[in-house]
Short mmCIF file of C-alpha atoms and ligand atoms in Angstrom, two decimals:
data_model
loop_
_atom_site.label_atom_id
_atom_site.label_comp_id
_atom_site.label_asym_id
_atom_site.label_seq_id
_atom_site.Cartn_x
_atom_site.Cartn_y
_atom_site.Cartn_z
CA MET A 1 0.00 0.00 0.00
CA ARG A 2 1.00 3.59 -0.56
CA ILE A 3 -0.09 6.33 1.80
CA VAL A 4 -0.64 9.69 0.16
CA ARG A 5 -1.36 13.08 1.66
CA PHE A 6 -3.11 15.38 -0.74
CA SER A 7 -5.09 18.54 -1.25
CA ASP A 8 -8.27 18.65 -3.28
CA GLY A 9 -8.73 22.32 -2.56
CA ASP A 10 -9.73 21.77 1.05
CA SER A 11 -7.52 20.98 4.05
CA PRO A 12 -4.98 18.17 3.60
CA ARG A 13 -6.41 14.64 3.45
CA TYR A 14 -4.85 11.20 3.60
CA GLY A 15 -5.50 8.35 1.25
CA ALA A 16 -4.43 4.84 0.31
CA LEU A 17 -3.24 4.16 -3.21
CA GLU A 18 -2.88 0.56 -4.34
CA GLU A 19 0.14 -0.43 -6.41
CA GLY A 20 -0.57 0.07 -10.12
CA SER A 21 -3.82 1.96 -9.44
CA THR A 22 -4.69 5.65 -9.88
CA ARG A 23 -7.61 5.48 -7.44
CA ILE A 24 -7.06 7.01 -4.03
CA VAL A 25 -9.22 5.57 -1.24
CA VAL A 26 -9.73 8.57 1.05
CA LEU A 27 -9.09 7.85 4.73
CA LYS A 28 -10.87 9.28 7.75
CA GLY A 29 -7.74 10.66 9.39
CA ASP A 30 -3.97 10.63 9.55
CA PRO A 31 -3.02 6.92 9.42
CA LEU A 32 -0.15 7.61 11.82
CA PHE A 33 -2.62 8.38 14.58
CA ASN A 34 -5.88 6.71 13.47
CA PRO A 35 -6.85 3.25 12.28
CA VAL A 36 -6.77 3.03 8.47
CA GLU A 37 -10.47 3.51 7.78
CA PRO A 38 -11.96 4.63 4.43
CA ASP A 39 -14.31 7.60 4.59
CA GLY A 40 -16.29 6.34 1.58
CA ARG A 41 -14.82 8.64 -1.06
CA ILE A 42 -12.59 7.67 -3.99
CA VAL A 43 -10.61 10.30 -5.91
CA GLU A 44 -8.38 9.99 -8.95
CA LEU A 45 -4.65 10.65 -8.53
CA ASP A 46 -4.60 13.24 -11.35
CA GLU A 47 -7.45 15.21 -9.76
CA VAL A 48 -5.54 16.11 -6.60
CA ARG A 49 -2.27 17.75 -5.65
CA LEU A 50 0.04 15.46 -3.72
CA LEU A 51 1.62 17.01 -0.64
CA SER A 52 4.60 15.87 1.37
CA PRO A 53 3.29 12.51 2.66
CA VAL A 54 4.31 13.47 6.18
CA ILE A 55 5.20 16.64 8.05
CA PRO A 56 7.61 15.45 10.73
CA ARG A 57 6.22 16.17 14.18
CA SER A 58 9.64 16.92 15.62
CA LYS A 59 12.54 16.36 13.23
CA VAL A 60 14.15 15.06 10.09
CA VAL A 61 17.34 13.25 11.08
CA GLY A 62 20.01 13.31 8.39
CA ILE A 63 22.89 10.89 7.95
CA GLY A 64 26.10 12.14 6.34
CA LYS A 65 28.66 10.21 4.31
CA ASN A 66 26.94 6.81 4.39
CA TYR A 67 28.24 5.69 0.98
CA ALA A 68 32.03 5.30 0.63
CA GLU A 69 32.19 6.75 -2.90
CA HIS A 70 30.30 9.86 -1.76
CA ALA A 71 32.59 10.29 1.26
CA ARG A 72 35.55 10.20 -1.15
CA GLU A 73 34.01 12.77 -3.53
CA MET A 74 33.57 15.04 -0.48
CA GLY A 75 37.32 14.82 0.03
CA GLY A 76 37.72 12.28 2.81
CA GLU A 77 37.13 8.78 4.03
CA ALA A 78 33.91 7.57 5.57
CA PRO A 79 33.62 8.33 9.31
CA ALA A 80 33.86 5.51 11.87
CA LYS A 81 30.33 6.27 13.13
CA PRO A 82 27.46 7.68 11.06
CA VAL A 83 27.46 11.51 11.05
CA ILE A 84 24.08 12.78 12.28
CA PHE A 85 22.50 16.17 11.60
CA LEU A 86 19.00 17.66 11.79
CA LYS A 87 16.77 19.37 9.28
CA PRO A 88 13.82 21.34 10.71
CA ASN A 89 10.29 20.41 9.69
CA THR A 90 10.03 23.81 8.00
CA SER A 91 12.52 22.53 5.39
CA VAL A 92 10.00 19.93 4.15
CA ILE A 93 8.20 20.41 0.84
CA GLY A 94 6.18 18.00 -1.27
CA PRO A 95 6.23 16.65 -4.83
CA ASP A 96 6.40 19.39 -7.49
CA ASP A 97 6.93 22.13 -4.90
CA PRO A 98 9.83 24.36 -5.93
CA ILE A 99 13.26 24.03 -4.36
CA VAL A 100 14.12 27.67 -3.69
CA ARG A 101 17.84 28.38 -3.94
CA PRO A 102 18.66 30.84 -1.15
CA SER A 103 20.14 34.20 -2.10
CA TRP A 104 23.15 33.59 0.16
CA SER A 105 24.38 30.48 -1.64
CA ASN A 106 26.01 30.12 -5.05
CA GLU A 107 26.29 26.33 -4.95
CA VAL A 108 23.14 24.34 -4.20
CA HIS A 109 23.40 20.57 -4.67
CA HIS A 110 20.93 17.71 -4.99
CA GLU A 111 21.30 14.60 -2.78
CA GLY A 112 18.85 11.81 -3.61
CA GLU A 113 18.17 9.57 -0.59
CA LEU A 114 15.97 6.83 0.83
CA ALA A 115 13.79 8.18 3.67
CA VAL A 116 12.38 6.20 6.59
CA VAL A 117 9.11 7.31 8.20
CA ILE A 118 8.80 6.45 11.88
CA LYS A 119 5.52 4.95 13.12
CA SER A 120 5.86 4.79 16.87
CA LEU A 121 7.92 6.25 19.66
CA ALA A 122 11.40 4.77 19.48
CA LYS A 123 14.26 4.94 21.96
CA ASN A 124 17.18 2.50 22.16
CA VAL A 125 15.53 0.12 19.70
CA PRO A 126 17.53 -3.08 19.03
CA VAL A 127 18.32 -3.69 15.35
CA ASP A 128 16.11 -6.78 15.20
CA GLU A 129 13.11 -4.79 16.49
CA VAL A 130 13.50 -1.78 14.22
CA ASP A 131 10.80 -2.86 11.74
CA ARG A 132 8.07 -2.44 14.37
CA VAL A 133 8.79 1.32 14.68
CA ILE A 134 8.83 1.98 10.91
CA LEU A 135 5.67 3.00 9.06
CA GLY A 136 7.23 2.87 5.61
CA TYR A 137 9.62 4.46 3.15
CA THR A 138 9.60 7.46 0.87
CA VAL A 139 12.02 9.41 -1.32
CA ALA A 140 13.99 12.44 -0.13
CA ASN A 141 16.24 15.06 -1.63
CA ASP A 142 18.68 16.35 1.00
CA VAL A 143 19.21 19.66 -0.80
CA THR A 144 22.46 21.23 0.41
CA ALA A 145 24.07 24.67 0.07
CA ARG A 146 27.52 23.14 -0.46
CA ASP A 147 29.46 26.41 -0.21
CA CYS A 148 27.93 27.16 3.20
CA GLN A 149 28.46 23.58 4.35
CA ARG A 150 32.19 24.14 3.73
CA THR A 151 32.43 27.58 5.34
CA ASP A 152 29.99 27.42 8.27
CA GLY A 153 31.70 24.66 10.24
CA GLN A 154 28.33 23.02 10.98
CA TRP A 155 25.52 22.15 8.63
CA THR A 156 22.38 23.80 10.02
CA ARG A 157 22.15 26.60 7.46
CA ALA A 158 23.49 24.51 4.56
CA LYS A 159 20.96 21.70 5.03
CA GLY A 160 18.15 23.31 7.01
CA PHE A 161 16.92 26.19 4.90
CA ASP A 162 13.31 26.39 3.70
CA SER A 163 12.55 23.92 0.88
CA SER A 164 15.76 21.92 1.45
CA CYS A 165 13.88 18.69 2.22
CA PRO A 166 11.56 17.55 -0.59
CA LEU A 167 9.75 14.34 0.44
CA GLY A 168 7.38 12.09 -1.49
CA PRO A 169 5.52 11.20 -3.57
CA TRP A 170 4.02 8.79 -1.01
CA ILE A 171 4.92 6.42 1.82
CA THR A 172 5.32 2.86 0.60
CA VAL A 173 4.15 0.38 3.22
CA ASP A 174 5.29 -3.02 1.99
CA PRO A 175 6.87 -5.64 4.25
CA ALA A 176 8.34 -7.30 1.13
CA LEU A 177 10.31 -4.16 0.14
CA ASP A 178 14.01 -5.05 0.39
CA VAL A 179 15.23 -1.68 1.63
CA GLU A 180 18.77 -2.89 1.86
CA ASN A 181 18.98 -3.35 -1.92
CA LEU A 182 17.06 -0.60 -3.74
CA ARG A 183 18.39 1.45 -6.64
CA VAL A 184 18.51 5.21 -5.99
CA THR A 185 18.72 7.32 -9.17
CA THR A 186 18.87 11.11 -9.37
CA ARG A 187 18.29 12.92 -12.66
CA VAL A 188 18.61 16.62 -13.42
CA ASP A 189 16.66 17.60 -16.54
CA GLY A 190 16.71 13.91 -17.45
CA GLU A 191 20.49 13.46 -17.11
CA ILE A 192 21.53 10.76 -14.63
CA ARG A 193 23.68 12.24 -11.84
CA GLN A 194 23.45 9.58 -9.12
CA ASP A 195 22.80 5.86 -9.59
CA GLU A 196 23.64 3.45 -6.80
CA THR A 197 21.92 0.86 -4.66
CA THR A 198 21.26 1.02 -0.94
CA ALA A 199 23.26 -2.22 -0.70
CA HIS A 200 26.31 0.05 -0.77
CA MET A 201 25.41 1.94 2.39
CA ILE A 202 28.19 1.79 4.97
CA THR A 203 25.66 1.46 7.79
CA PRO A 204 22.49 -0.26 6.55
CA VAL A 205 19.00 1.10 7.18
CA ARG A 206 17.99 -0.91 10.25
CA GLU A 207 21.31 -0.34 11.99
CA LEU A 208 20.99 3.39 11.27
CA ILE A 209 17.55 3.59 12.89
CA ALA A 210 18.77 1.64 15.91
CA TYR A 211 21.80 3.95 16.22
CA VAL A 212 19.78 7.16 15.77
CA SER A 213 17.38 5.93 18.48
CA THR A 214 20.29 5.81 20.94
CA VAL A 215 20.74 9.56 20.36
CA PHE A 216 17.19 10.89 19.97
CA THR A 217 13.74 9.73 20.95
CA LEU A 218 12.06 9.28 17.58
CA LEU A 219 8.40 10.27 17.45
CA PRO A 220 5.61 9.13 15.11
CA GLY A 221 6.03 11.05 11.86
CA ASP A 222 9.73 11.73 12.30
CA VAL A 223 11.81 11.01 9.22
CA VAL A 224 15.34 9.64 8.91
CA ILE A 225 17.13 10.25 5.61
CA THR A 226 19.82 7.70 5.07
CA GLY A 227 22.64 9.39 3.16
CA THR A 228 23.34 10.03 -0.49
CA PRO A 229 25.35 8.07 -3.05
CA ALA A 230 28.18 9.59 -5.10
CA GLY A 231 27.37 11.99 -7.91
CA VAL A 232 26.06 15.03 -6.03
CA GLY A 233 26.15 18.19 -8.07
CA PRO A 234 24.72 21.66 -8.65
CA ILE A 235 21.14 22.52 -9.50
CA GLU A 236 20.18 25.80 -11.16
CA ALA A 237 16.96 27.78 -11.46
CA GLY A 238 14.85 26.42 -14.30
CA GLN A 239 16.03 22.84 -13.86
CA ARG A 240 14.00 19.88 -12.56
CA VAL A 241 15.39 17.27 -10.16
CA GLU A 242 13.93 13.77 -10.07
CA VAL A 243 14.90 11.18 -7.50
CA THR A 244 13.66 7.66 -8.22
CA ILE A 245 13.84 4.78 -5.77
CA GLU A 246 13.08 1.31 -7.02
CA GLY A 247 9.87 -0.07 -5.49
CA ILE A 248 8.82 3.34 -4.12
CA GLY A 249 8.50 5.97 -6.85
CA THR A 250 9.82 9.25 -8.22
CA LEU A 251 10.06 12.56 -6.36
CA SER A 252 10.21 15.47 -8.81
CA ASN A 253 10.80 19.13 -8.01
CA PRO A 254 11.53 22.23 -10.07
CA VAL A 255 14.31 24.61 -8.98
CA VAL A 256 13.85 28.36 -8.67
CA ASP A 257 15.91 31.25 -7.31
CA ALA A 258 14.74 33.19 -4.26
MG1 MG B 301 22.53 13.86 2.48
#
């Protein structure tokens, strides 16, 4: 099943979209906090505007340098422990929302990534129990002001600015999804920039969630983005970035200047 959050002109609604279907079964409430219960309406996918499938209640947790090739292109080796940073929930945008390049950066990069959506409160979760705290998976773009990342000394401005966290197009809830071997492909105006599988993560998904839960209490609706493969690069106003993850879908956003 895919969980969508959408607008049909009214306040945001949630729906369930079956694989291969364009029919959205509208749900009574937010499936994170309510039983999945249809409200009786069906809408067509092309009749609504998809929104970010989740607005994190407290945080987006980012993981840096989790693919060895990417660590090397950033000019170093992979760290011994995963590097953790935060993106505020105000950085989140949805499918087709514009990535707004801030006026104070001259070098904004795409970073296509697998995103994990947390289902239930999680603290010190053992690796073999991680699946019970995960609602599902979506696609993220960890948009980064690379020049500021280099000069600021920490990453809050470079990775936390408004519109720096596109998420979507939906949350895939599928116990059969092999998240530790999914292809992540980023295209800019159709040109492939990143193309790697999650099998090449240094710390795999479940271990990451377990580790992050030793640092933070994760709340329902929090999101963990799991690091980007090699091939990061600049995006300019007028371009379109598409991040595709096998078995989940494609997140597409235009780029504009502030
Ligand atoms: Mg990243």
